Amino acid sequence: MSSVDAVVVGAGFSGLYLLHRLRSAGLTTRVFERGGDVGGTWYWNRYPGARCDVESMQYSYSFDEKLQQDWHWPEKFSAQPDILAYANHVADRFDLRKDIDFDTEVTSAHYDANRSKWIAKTSKGEQVSARFFIMATGCISTAQIPEFDGLHDYSGETYHTGNWPHEEIDFSGQRLAVIGTGSSGIQSIPVLAEEAKHLTVFQRTPNYSIPSQNEFMTEEYERSWKDIYSRRRAEMRLSAHGSLKDLNDVSAFSVSENERCETYAKRWAIGGTGYLGSFNDLLTNSEANYTAAEFVRHKIREVVKNPITAELLSPRSYPIGTKRICIDTGYFETFNRDNVELVDINASPIQRFVSDGLVVGERKYQFDSIVFATGFDAMTGSLFNVDIKGRDGFSLKKKWYAGPRTYLGLMTASFPNFFMITGPGSPSVKSNMIVSIEQHVDFVTESILHMQKHDMKLMEPDLGAENDWVKHVQDVANKTLFPRANSWYMGANIPGKPRLFMPYIGGVGTYRKICEEIVADNYRGFVFDKVLAVTAAE
Ligand code: NAP
């Protein structure tokens, strides 16, 4: 069995930076990645139209000044190939590949209390022992295809947006279906509609979507960031979402109806997620929220020519922003095309799949290919894919049977030296992921250095501190409208998954300050060697 200081799972943006930091801190580190190359979510989600909805000047690493100055983004909101190229560049620039095993899954990781080490087993039969075991597997990486009746009878081609093939797929001349209208569906549908002979979109719940108003990067815009990059990055770290969005810090009802509509119209014209920053009470006051939602529905009616289709595309069953808001390029316009049909599977769900298509109500639909844009087992799925067992063989799945339990989304009691990057209970998916990734990687690295400095071997949260944090995460969410939606944030998209709000929405800056205070207070809520030794002996 080989032995290293740290085993890391995943070579996406978390794993890459983690490897760089741990290695620089002098720790021998091995990274295992199930994909054939670096990039994580941007390696797998290569469906047509895939693009990031956070601006690239912000959705990028800040840890290396020269890197952020050297790299040029071609567009304001980058497409998947450009983000993947960036991940590859980072891997090469910092010589990271030599410590990454590709096409290799970590299947289990068990804590061995006698040796105070983790033993990780891989899909290639290797066993590696390590003092630190770190899951850097991302929050949205376990693709889900619902268990539709007769799915295996279907003999055409099937694809999932989150597991897209690497070779070019030619849909021209095909009868194509897309099932699902979340961010992935909304991004891919306009592109697929141009390619396929006919596209049928199966929609269960309509989504709020704002145009991205994407554009090519201008030198002037790039300079406006790069000239003061470190200052801007510092502001991002203390912001609510880890990105600089202009929040209009007044209530929607502090202005006249005309002024309110003008604000929405302006934000709509600018595009992107900044729409939700139109007023400060959109996510806490349902009447305020209604006004923002109604404006989007008005826009849909304006764009979509067929009023029945427009109504079907208009979300009404949950407040705007409580499911992840979508950002699109020509989504609603796509439903004006002659070769596109929208099918409502809320009123009448998909009954079953058959060899050449599927059946909804009385009607059978025939397809050459079907694209599942049906989402992910988010936040916990990728953690549960590895059989993780802590002290006394306690499994993570068992501990979290009623929902994830973490301290700060970083660690969980009974699992010493096991860290999660952007785990449940941290801002994670409610933030600019790269900002949160950098903060967690820095926290983990500095905690390890702290342990080394004080000659300590083990670290884990105190159960009381963990329980308080779990409650705090729910309390914060319950002050907002978020729990009102059947979202993947709540685990609602996976049958049988416990319903609770998984990310922390107290704000990126607030969360960072809490972490800093905890560290300054001698890692309040964490316990180290001595206490653990006593607990183990009891
Ligand atoms: P998603 O938001 O979970 O959407 C899944 C879609 O599939 C929903 O429309 C859902 O309907 C539908 N669906 C699921 N199960 C179904 C069933 N049994 N029958 C019928 N319909 C079903 O997944 P996603 O679009 O892949 O996006 C996931 C997240 O990834 C996003 O929220 C975002 O955070 C991230 N993402 C980001 C970007 C970006 O940066 N631009 C792009 C893509 C994804 P219901 O709503 O009724 O459940």
Coordinates of C-alpha atoms and ligand atoms in Angstrom, one line a residue:
M1 CA 0.0 0.0 0.0
S2 CA 1.4 3.4 -0.9
S3 CA 1.3 6.2 1.5
V4 CA 0.9 10.0 1.1
D5 CA 0.0 12.9 3.3
A6 CA -3.3 13.7 1.5
V7 CA -5.6 11.9 -0.8
V8 CA -7.9 14.2 -2.8
V9 CA -10.9 13.1 -4.9
G10 CA -11.6 15.1 -8.0
A11 CA -9.6 17.2 -10.3
G12 CA -12.1 20.0 -11.0
F13 CA -11.4 23.6 -9.9
S14 CA -11.4 22.5 -6.2
G15 CA -9.0 19.6 -6.7
L16 CA -6.6 21.5 -8.9
Y17 CA -6.2 24.4 -6.5
L18 CA -6.0 22.0 -3.5
L19 CA -3.2 20.0 -5.1
H20 CA -1.3 23.2 -5.9
R21 CA -1.7 24.5 -2.3
L22 CA -1.0 21.2 -0.5
R23 CA 2.0 20.5 -2.6
S24 CA 3.3 24.0 -2.0
A25 CA 2.9 23.4 1.7
G26 CA 5.1 20.4 1.4
L27 CA 2.5 17.7 1.6
T28 CA 2.7 14.7 -0.6
T29 CA -0.6 14.5 -2.4
R30 CA -2.4 12.3 -4.8
V31 CA -5.5 13.3 -6.7
F32 CA -7.9 10.7 -8.1
E33 CA -10.2 11.7 -10.9
R34 CA -12.9 9.6 -12.5
G35 CA -12.8 11.6 -15.8
G36 CA -10.1 11.3 -18.4
D37 CA -8.8 14.8 -17.8
V38 CA -9.1 17.9 -15.5
G39 CA -12.0 20.2 -15.4
G40 CA -14.7 18.5 -13.3
T41 CA -18.1 19.9 -14.1
W42 CA -16.7 21.5 -17.3
Y43 CA -15.2 18.2 -18.4
W44 CA -18.6 16.4 -18.2
N45 CA -21.1 19.1 -19.0
R46 CA -20.1 19.6 -22.6
Y47 CA -23.6 19.6 -24.1
P48 CA -24.3 22.1 -26.9
G49 CA -24.8 25.6 -25.5
A50 CA -23.1 24.9 -22.1
R51 CA -21.9 28.1 -20.7
C52 CA -21.2 29.6 -17.3
D53 CA -23.7 32.1 -16.0
V54 CA -21.2 33.9 -13.9
E55 CA -19.0 36.4 -15.7
S56 CA -15.6 34.9 -16.6
M57 CA -13.7 37.9 -15.1
Q58 CA -15.2 36.7 -11.8
Y59 CA -15.5 33.0 -12.4
S60 CA -11.8 32.3 -12.4
Y61 CA -9.0 31.8 -9.9
S62 CA -7.7 34.8 -8.0
F63 CA -4.8 33.0 -6.2
D64 CA -2.1 33.9 -8.7
E65 CA -1.8 37.5 -9.9
K66 CA 0.2 36.6 -13.0
L67 CA -2.4 33.9 -14.0
Q68 CA -5.3 36.3 -13.7
Q69 CA -3.4 39.0 -15.7
D70 CA -2.2 36.6 -18.4
W71 CA -5.4 34.8 -19.2
H72 CA -7.8 36.2 -21.8
W73 CA -11.5 35.3 -21.8
P74 CA -13.0 35.6 -25.3
E75 CA -16.5 36.3 -24.1
K76 CA -18.2 37.9 -21.1
F77 CA -19.9 34.7 -20.1
S78 CA -17.6 31.9 -21.3
A79 CA -18.7 28.8 -23.2
Q80 CA -17.7 25.4 -21.8
P81 CA -14.8 24.8 -24.2
D82 CA -13.1 28.0 -23.0
I83 CA -13.5 27.2 -19.3
L84 CA -12.2 23.7 -19.9
A85 CA -9.2 25.2 -21.8
Y86 CA -8.5 27.4 -18.7
A87 CA -8.6 24.4 -16.4
N88 CA -6.1 22.6 -18.7
H89 CA -3.9 25.7 -18.8
V90 CA -3.9 25.9 -14.9
A91 CA -3.0 22.2 -14.7
D92 CA -0.1 22.7 -17.1
R93 CA 1.1 26.0 -15.8
F94 CA 1.4 24.6 -12.2
D95 CA 2.5 21.2 -13.3
L96 CA -0.4 19.5 -11.6
R97 CA -1.0 16.5 -13.9
K98 CA 1.9 14.4 -12.5
D99 CA 0.1 13.9 -9.2
I100 CA -3.3 13.1 -10.7
D101 CA -4.6 9.6 -11.6
F102 CA -7.2 10.0 -14.3
D103 CA -9.9 7.5 -15.2
T104 CA -9.7 6.4 -11.5
E105 CA -12.5 6.4 -9.0
V106 CA -12.0 6.3 -5.3
T107 CA -14.5 3.6 -4.3
S108 CA -14.1 3.7 -0.5
A109 CA -12.2 5.6 2.2
H110 CA -12.2 4.1 5.7
Y111 CA -10.6 5.7 8.7
D112 CA -8.2 3.4 10.6
A113 CA -8.1 4.6 14.2
N114 CA -5.1 2.5 15.1
R115 CA -2.9 4.3 12.6
S116 CA -4.8 7.6 12.6
K117 CA -5.0 7.2 8.8
W118 CA -7.4 7.0 6.0
I119 CA -7.3 4.0 3.6
A120 CA -8.6 4.8 0.2
K121 CA -9.3 2.1 -2.4
T122 CA -9.6 2.9 -6.1
S123 CA -11.4 1.4 -9.0
K124 CA -8.0 0.2 -10.3
G125 CA -7.5 -1.9 -7.2
E126 CA -4.9 0.3 -5.6
Q127 CA -4.9 1.1 -1.8
V128 CA -3.4 4.3 -0.6
S129 CA -3.1 5.4 3.0
A130 CA -3.2 9.1 4.0
R131 CA -3.4 11.3 7.0
F132 CA -5.9 13.6 5.3
F133 CA -8.8 12.6 3.0
I134 CA -10.4 15.4 1.1
M135 CA -13.5 15.2 -1.2
A136 CA -13.3 17.8 -3.9
T137 CA -16.0 16.2 -6.0
G138 CA -18.2 19.3 -6.6
C139 CA -21.8 19.9 -5.7
I140 CA -23.5 19.0 -9.0
S141 CA -21.7 16.1 -10.4
T142 CA -23.9 13.0 -10.1
A143 CA -26.2 13.0 -13.1
Q144 CA -29.7 11.7 -12.6
I145 CA -32.0 10.0 -15.1
P146 CA -35.4 9.4 -13.4
E147 CA -36.7 5.8 -13.3
F148 CA -39.2 6.1 -16.1
D149 CA -41.3 3.0 -16.9
G150 CA -40.0 1.1 -19.8
L151 CA -36.8 3.2 -20.2
H152 CA -34.8 0.2 -21.1
D153 CA -37.2 -0.7 -23.9
Y154 CA -36.3 2.5 -25.8
S155 CA -33.8 1.6 -28.5
G156 CA -32.8 5.1 -29.8
E157 CA -29.9 7.1 -28.6
T158 CA -30.0 8.7 -25.1
Y159 CA -27.8 11.4 -23.7
H160 CA -27.6 13.2 -20.3
T161 CA -26.4 16.8 -20.4
G162 CA -24.2 16.1 -17.4
N163 CA -22.4 13.2 -19.0
W164 CA -22.2 14.3 -22.6
P165 CA -20.1 12.3 -25.1
H166 CA -16.7 13.7 -26.1
E167 CA -17.2 13.2 -29.8
E168 CA -19.4 15.5 -31.9
I169 CA -23.0 14.4 -32.1
D170 CA -24.8 15.2 -35.3
F171 CA -28.6 15.6 -34.6
S172 CA -29.3 17.0 -38.1
G173 CA -32.3 15.3 -39.7
Q174 CA -33.4 13.8 -36.4
R175 CA -36.5 13.8 -34.3
L176 CA -35.1 14.8 -31.0
A177 CA -36.6 15.1 -27.5
V178 CA -35.3 17.1 -24.5
I179 CA -36.7 16.2 -21.1
G180 CA -36.2 18.9 -18.5
T181 CA -36.1 22.6 -18.5
G182 CA -33.6 23.6 -15.8
S183 CA -30.4 25.5 -16.6
S184 CA -29.0 22.7 -18.7
G185 CA -32.2 22.3 -20.8
I186 CA -32.6 26.0 -21.2
Q187 CA -29.1 26.4 -22.5
S188 CA -29.1 23.4 -24.8
I189 CA -32.7 23.7 -26.3
P190 CA -32.0 26.8 -28.5
V191 CA -28.9 25.2 -30.0
L192 CA -30.5 21.7 -30.4
A193 CA -33.5 23.3 -32.1
E194 CA -31.3 24.7 -34.8
E195 CA -29.7 21.4 -35.5
A196 CA -32.5 18.8 -35.2
K197 CA -35.2 18.3 -37.8
H198 CA -37.8 18.5 -35.0
L199 CA -37.4 19.1 -31.3
T200 CA -40.0 18.2 -28.7
V201 CA -39.4 19.7 -25.2
F202 CA -41.0 17.9 -22.3
Q203 CA -41.5 20.4 -19.5
R204 CA -42.7 19.5 -15.9
T205 CA -42.1 22.9 -14.3
P206 CA -41.4 26.1 -16.2
N207 CA -38.4 28.1 -15.1
Y208 CA -37.7 31.8 -14.8
S209 CA -35.0 32.7 -17.3
I210 CA -33.2 35.9 -17.9
P211 CA -31.3 36.7 -21.1
S212 CA -27.5 36.6 -20.6
Q213 CA -26.9 39.5 -23.1
N214 CA -23.6 37.8 -23.6
E215 CA -21.0 39.7 -25.7
F216 CA -17.4 39.4 -26.8
M217 CA -14.9 40.6 -24.4
T218 CA -13.7 44.1 -25.1
E219 CA -10.2 45.3 -24.2
E220 CA -11.8 48.1 -22.3
Y221 CA -13.9 45.8 -20.1
E222 CA -11.0 43.5 -19.6
R223 CA -8.8 46.4 -18.5
S224 CA -11.5 47.7 -16.2
W225 CA -11.1 44.5 -14.2
K226 CA -7.4 43.7 -14.6
D227 CA -6.2 47.2 -13.6
I228 CA -7.7 46.7 -10.2
Y229 CA -8.1 43.0 -10.0
S230 CA -6.9 42.4 -6.4
R231 CA -9.2 45.1 -5.1
R232 CA -12.2 43.7 -7.0
R233 CA -11.4 40.1 -5.9
A234 CA -11.2 41.3 -2.3
E235 CA -14.7 42.9 -2.7
M236 CA -16.0 39.7 -4.2
R237 CA -14.8 37.7 -1.2
L238 CA -16.9 39.9 1.1
S239 CA -20.0 40.1 -1.1
A240 CA -23.2 38.3 -0.6
H241 CA -22.7 35.8 -3.5
G242 CA -19.0 35.9 -4.2
S243 CA -19.5 38.1 -7.2
L244 CA -19.9 41.8 -7.8
K245 CA -23.5 42.4 -8.7
D246 CA -25.1 45.7 -8.3
L247 CA -27.7 45.3 -5.5
N248 CA -30.3 48.0 -5.5
D249 CA -30.5 48.1 -1.7
V250 CA -34.1 49.3 -1.4
S251 CA -37.5 47.5 -1.1
A252 CA -39.5 46.9 -4.2
F253 CA -42.3 48.9 -2.6
S254 CA -40.2 51.9 -1.8
V255 CA -40.7 53.1 -5.4
S256 CA -43.7 53.7 -7.6
E257 CA -45.0 50.9 -9.9
N258 CA -43.6 52.7 -12.9
E259 CA -40.2 53.0 -11.4
R260 CA -40.3 49.4 -10.3
C261 CA -41.0 48.2 -13.9
E262 CA -38.3 50.5 -15.2
T263 CA -35.8 48.9 -12.9
Y264 CA -36.8 45.4 -14.0
A265 CA -36.7 46.5 -17.6
K266 CA -33.2 47.9 -17.2
R267 CA -31.9 44.8 -15.4
W268 CA -33.5 42.6 -18.1
A269 CA -31.7 44.6 -20.7
I270 CA -28.4 44.3 -18.9
G271 CA -29.1 40.6 -18.5
G272 CA -27.8 37.9 -16.2
T273 CA -28.4 37.0 -12.6
G274 CA -28.2 40.7 -11.5
Y275 CA -32.0 40.8 -12.2
L276 CA -32.5 39.4 -8.7
G277 CA -30.6 42.4 -7.3
S278 CA -33.3 44.7 -8.6
F279 CA -34.5 45.2 -5.0
N280 CA -33.4 44.0 -1.6
D281 CA -36.5 42.1 -0.6
L282 CA -37.2 39.9 -3.6
L283 CA -36.2 36.7 -1.8
T284 CA -37.8 37.6 1.6
N285 CA -41.1 39.2 0.8
S286 CA -43.5 37.2 -1.4
E287 CA -45.4 40.3 -2.6
A288 CA -42.1 41.9 -3.7
N289 CA -41.1 38.7 -5.3
Y290 CA -44.4 38.6 -7.2
T291 CA -43.7 41.9 -8.9
A292 CA -40.3 40.6 -10.2
A293 CA -41.9 37.3 -11.3
E294 CA -44.7 39.0 -13.0
F295 CA -42.3 41.1 -15.1
V296 CA -40.6 37.9 -16.4
R297 CA -44.0 36.5 -17.3
H298 CA -44.9 39.7 -19.1
K299 CA -41.6 39.3 -21.1
I300 CA -42.4 35.7 -21.9
R301 CA -45.8 36.8 -23.3
E302 CA -44.1 39.5 -25.3
V303 CA -41.6 37.1 -26.9
V304 CA -43.6 33.9 -27.4
K305 CA -46.2 34.3 -30.2
N306 CA -48.5 31.4 -29.3
P307 CA -50.4 32.5 -26.1
I308 CA -51.0 28.9 -25.0
T309 CA -47.3 28.1 -25.3
A310 CA -46.4 31.4 -23.5
E311 CA -48.7 30.5 -20.6
L312 CA -47.2 27.0 -20.4
L313 CA -43.7 28.5 -20.3
S314 CA -44.7 31.0 -17.5
P315 CA -43.6 29.8 -14.0
R316 CA -46.2 30.3 -11.4
S317 CA -45.8 27.6 -8.8
Y318 CA -42.8 29.0 -6.9
P319 CA -41.2 32.4 -6.2
I320 CA -38.6 33.7 -8.6
G321 CA -35.1 32.9 -7.5
T322 CA -36.0 30.1 -5.1
K323 CA -35.0 27.6 -7.7
R324 CA -31.7 28.4 -9.4
I325 CA -32.5 31.2 -11.9
C326 CA -31.7 30.4 -15.5
I327 CA -29.7 32.5 -17.9
D328 CA -30.3 31.9 -21.5
T329 CA -29.5 32.9 -25.1
G330 CA -32.7 32.9 -27.1
Y331 CA -34.6 30.3 -25.0
F332 CA -38.2 31.7 -25.2
E333 CA -37.7 32.8 -28.8
T334 CA -37.0 29.1 -29.7
F335 CA -40.7 28.3 -29.1
N336 CA -41.6 30.5 -32.0
R337 CA -39.8 28.0 -34.4
D338 CA -41.9 25.7 -36.6
N339 CA -39.8 22.7 -35.7
V340 CA -40.2 23.0 -31.9
E341 CA -43.1 21.7 -29.8
L342 CA -43.6 22.1 -26.0
V343 CA -45.3 19.3 -24.1
D344 CA -46.6 19.9 -20.6
I345 CA -45.8 16.8 -18.5
N346 CA -47.0 18.4 -15.3
A347 CA -50.7 18.0 -16.2
S348 CA -50.1 14.6 -17.8
P349 CA -46.7 12.9 -16.9
I350 CA -44.7 10.6 -19.1
Q351 CA -46.4 7.3 -18.8
R352 CA -43.7 5.0 -20.2
F353 CA -41.0 4.7 -22.7
V354 CA -41.4 2.4 -25.7
S355 CA -38.9 1.1 -28.3
D356 CA -39.1 4.1 -30.5
G357 CA -40.2 6.9 -28.2
L358 CA -42.4 7.6 -25.3
V359 CA -46.1 7.9 -24.3
V360 CA -47.8 10.9 -22.7
G361 CA -51.5 10.6 -22.1
E362 CA -53.1 9.2 -25.3
R363 CA -50.3 10.3 -27.5
K364 CA -47.2 8.5 -28.6
Y365 CA -44.1 10.5 -29.6
Q366 CA -41.4 8.9 -31.8
F367 CA -37.7 10.0 -31.5
D368 CA -34.4 9.1 -32.9
S369 CA -32.6 10.5 -29.8
I370 CA -33.6 11.7 -26.4
V371 CA -31.6 14.2 -24.3
F372 CA -32.1 14.0 -20.5
A373 CA -31.6 17.4 -19.0
T374 CA -33.0 16.0 -15.8
G375 CA -30.4 17.2 -13.3
F376 CA -28.3 15.8 -10.5
D377 CA -28.3 14.3 -7.1
A378 CA -26.8 17.5 -5.9
M379 CA -24.6 18.3 -2.8
T380 CA -24.7 14.8 -1.3
G381 CA -24.7 12.5 -4.3
S382 CA -21.0 12.7 -5.1
L383 CA -20.1 12.3 -1.4
F384 CA -22.2 9.2 -1.2
N385 CA -20.7 7.7 -4.3
V386 CA -17.7 6.9 -2.2
D387 CA -18.1 4.5 0.7
I388 CA -16.8 6.8 3.4
K389 CA -16.5 5.4 6.9
G390 CA -15.2 7.3 9.9
R391 CA -14.4 6.2 13.5
D392 CA -15.8 2.8 14.5
G393 CA -16.8 2.1 10.9
F394 CA -19.5 4.8 11.1
S395 CA -20.7 5.4 7.5
L396 CA -21.3 8.9 6.2
K397 CA -24.5 7.8 4.5
K398 CA -25.8 6.5 7.8
K399 CA -24.8 9.6 9.7
W400 CA -26.6 11.8 7.1
Y401 CA -29.7 9.6 6.7
A402 CA -31.9 12.6 7.6
G403 CA -29.8 15.1 5.7
P404 CA -26.3 16.3 5.6
R405 CA -24.7 17.3 9.0
T406 CA -21.6 19.4 8.9
Y407 CA -19.7 22.1 10.7
L408 CA -19.3 25.0 8.2
G409 CA -19.8 22.6 5.3
L410 CA -16.1 21.6 5.9
M411 CA -16.0 18.7 8.3
T412 CA -18.4 16.3 10.0
A413 CA -18.0 14.8 13.5
S414 CA -16.7 11.3 13.9
F415 CA -14.7 11.6 10.6
P416 CA -11.3 12.9 11.7
N417 CA -9.1 14.7 9.1
F418 CA -11.9 14.3 6.5
F419 CA -12.6 17.6 4.7
M420 CA -15.1 18.6 2.1
I421 CA -14.6 21.4 -0.3
T422 CA -17.8 23.4 -0.7
G423 CA -19.7 20.8 1.3
P424 CA -23.4 21.1 2.3
G425 CA -23.8 23.8 4.9
S426 CA -21.4 26.2 3.2
P427 CA -22.3 28.9 0.6
S428 CA -21.3 26.5 -2.2
V429 CA -24.0 26.5 -4.9
K430 CA -25.4 29.8 -3.6
S431 CA -22.2 31.5 -4.5
N432 CA -19.6 32.1 -7.3
M433 CA -18.2 28.6 -6.9
I434 CA -14.6 29.5 -7.5
V435 CA -14.6 32.1 -4.7
S436 CA -16.0 29.5 -2.3
I437 CA -13.6 26.9 -3.5
E438 CA -10.6 29.1 -2.9
Q439 CA -11.8 30.0 0.6
H440 CA -12.3 26.3 1.5
V441 CA -9.0 25.2 0.0
D442 CA -7.2 27.9 1.9
F443 CA -9.0 27.0 5.1
V444 CA -8.1 23.3 4.8
T445 CA -4.5 24.0 3.9
E446 CA -4.1 26.4 6.8
S447 CA -5.8 24.1 9.2
I448 CA -3.3 21.3 8.2
L449 CA -0.4 23.8 8.6
H450 CA -1.8 24.8 12.0
M451 CA -1.9 21.1 13.1
Q452 CA 1.7 20.6 11.9
K453 CA 2.9 23.7 13.7
H454 CA 1.4 22.5 17.0
D455 CA 2.3 18.9 16.4
M456 CA -1.3 17.7 16.3
K457 CA -2.4 14.7 14.3
L458 CA -6.2 14.9 14.2
M459 CA -8.9 17.4 13.7
E460 CA -12.7 17.1 13.6
P461 CA -15.7 19.2 14.7
D462 CA -17.2 19.1 18.1
L463 CA -20.7 17.5 17.8
G464 CA -22.3 20.4 19.7
A465 CA -20.8 23.0 17.3
E466 CA -21.9 20.9 14.4
N467 CA -25.5 20.6 15.7
D468 CA -25.6 24.4 16.2
W469 CA -24.4 25.0 12.7
V470 CA -26.9 22.6 11.1
K471 CA -29.7 24.4 12.9
H472 CA -28.2 27.8 11.9
V473 CA -28.2 26.9 8.2
Q474 CA -31.9 25.9 8.4
D475 CA -32.8 29.0 10.5
V476 CA -31.2 31.3 7.9
A477 CA -33.0 29.6 5.0
N478 CA -36.3 29.6 6.8
K479 CA -36.2 33.4 7.0
T480 CA -36.4 33.5 3.2
L481 CA -38.7 32.2 0.5
F482 CA -36.3 29.5 -0.6
P483 CA -37.9 26.6 1.2
R484 CA -41.1 27.2 -0.7
A485 CA -39.8 25.7 -3.9
N486 CA -39.4 22.0 -4.7
S487 CA -35.8 22.6 -5.7
W488 CA -32.6 20.5 -5.8
Y489 CA -31.3 22.9 -3.0
M490 CA -34.0 21.1 -0.9
G491 CA -33.3 17.7 -2.2
A492 CA -36.7 17.7 -3.7
N493 CA -35.7 16.4 -7.2
I494 CA -34.6 13.0 -5.9
P495 CA -37.4 10.7 -4.7
G496 CA -36.9 9.7 -1.1
K497 CA -34.1 12.3 -0.4
P498 CA -34.6 14.2 2.9
R499 CA -36.0 17.6 2.5
L500 CA -33.9 20.4 4.0
F501 CA -32.1 23.4 2.6
M502 CA -28.5 22.2 1.9
P503 CA -26.4 25.3 1.1
Y504 CA -25.8 28.1 3.5
I505 CA -27.4 31.4 2.4
G506 CA -26.2 33.7 5.1
G507 CA -23.9 35.3 2.5
V508 CA -20.3 34.6 1.3
G509 CA -18.8 37.5 3.1
T510 CA -20.7 36.7 6.3
Y511 CA -19.6 33.1 6.1
R512 CA -16.0 34.0 5.5
K513 CA -16.0 36.3 8.6
I514 CA -17.5 33.5 10.7
C515 CA -14.7 31.1 9.6
E516 CA -12.1 33.8 10.3
E517 CA -13.5 34.4 13.7
I518 CA -13.6 30.7 14.5
V519 CA -9.9 30.4 13.5
A520 CA -8.9 33.5 15.5
D521 CA -10.8 32.0 18.5
N522 CA -8.4 29.0 18.4
Y523 CA -10.6 27.0 16.0
R524 CA -13.7 27.3 18.1
G525 CA -15.9 24.3 17.6
F526 CA -13.1 22.0 16.3
V527 CA -11.4 19.5 18.5
F528 CA -7.8 18.3 18.1
D529 CA -5.7 15.3 19.2
K530 CA -6.0 15.4 23.0
V531 CA -9.7 15.6 23.3
L532 CA -10.1 13.0 20.6
A533 CA -7.8 10.7 22.3
V534 CA -9.9 11.0 25.5
T535 CA -13.1 10.5 23.6
A536 CA -11.7 7.4 21.9
A537 CA -10.6 6.0 25.2
E538 CA -14.1 6.4 26.8
Ligands
NAP1 P1 -32.2 20.9 -12.8 O1 -32.2 22.4 -12.6 O2 -32.4 20.0 -11.7 O3 -33.4 20.7 -13.9 C1 -33.8 19.4 -14.2 C2 -35.0 19.4 -15.0 O4 -35.5 18.1 -15.3 C3 -36.2 20.2 -14.4 O5 -36.9 20.8 -15.4 C4 -37.0 19.0 -13.8 O6 -38.4 19.3 -13.6 C5 -36.8 18.0 -14.9 N1 -37.1 16.7 -14.3 C6 -36.4 16.0 -13.4 N2 -37.0 14.8 -13.1 C7 -38.0 14.7 -13.9 C8 -39.0 13.7 -14.1 N3 -39.1 12.6 -13.4 N4 -40.0 14.0 -15.0 C9 -40.0 15.1 -15.7 N5 -39.1 16.1 -15.6 C10 -38.1 15.9 -14.7 O7 -30.9 20.4 -13.6 P2 -29.9 21.2 -14.6 O8 -30.7 22.0 -15.6 O9 -28.9 20.2 -15.1 O10 -29.2 22.2 -13.6 C11 -28.7 21.8 -12.4 C12 -27.9 23.0 -11.8 O11 -26.6 23.0 -12.5 C13 -28.4 24.4 -12.1 O12 -29.4 24.7 -11.2 C14 -27.2 25.2 -11.9 O13 -26.8 25.4 -10.6 C15 -26.1 24.3 -12.6 N6 -26.0 24.7 -14.0 C16 -25.4 25.8 -14.2 C17 -25.2 26.3 -15.5 C18 -24.6 27.6 -15.7 O14 -23.7 28.0 -15.1 N7 -25.0 28.2 -16.7 C19 -25.7 25.5 -16.5 C20 -26.3 24.3 -16.3 C21 -26.4 23.9 -15.0 P3 -38.9 19.9 -12.2 O15 -38.4 21.3 -12.1 O16 -40.3 19.8 -12.2 O17 -38.2 19.1 -11.1

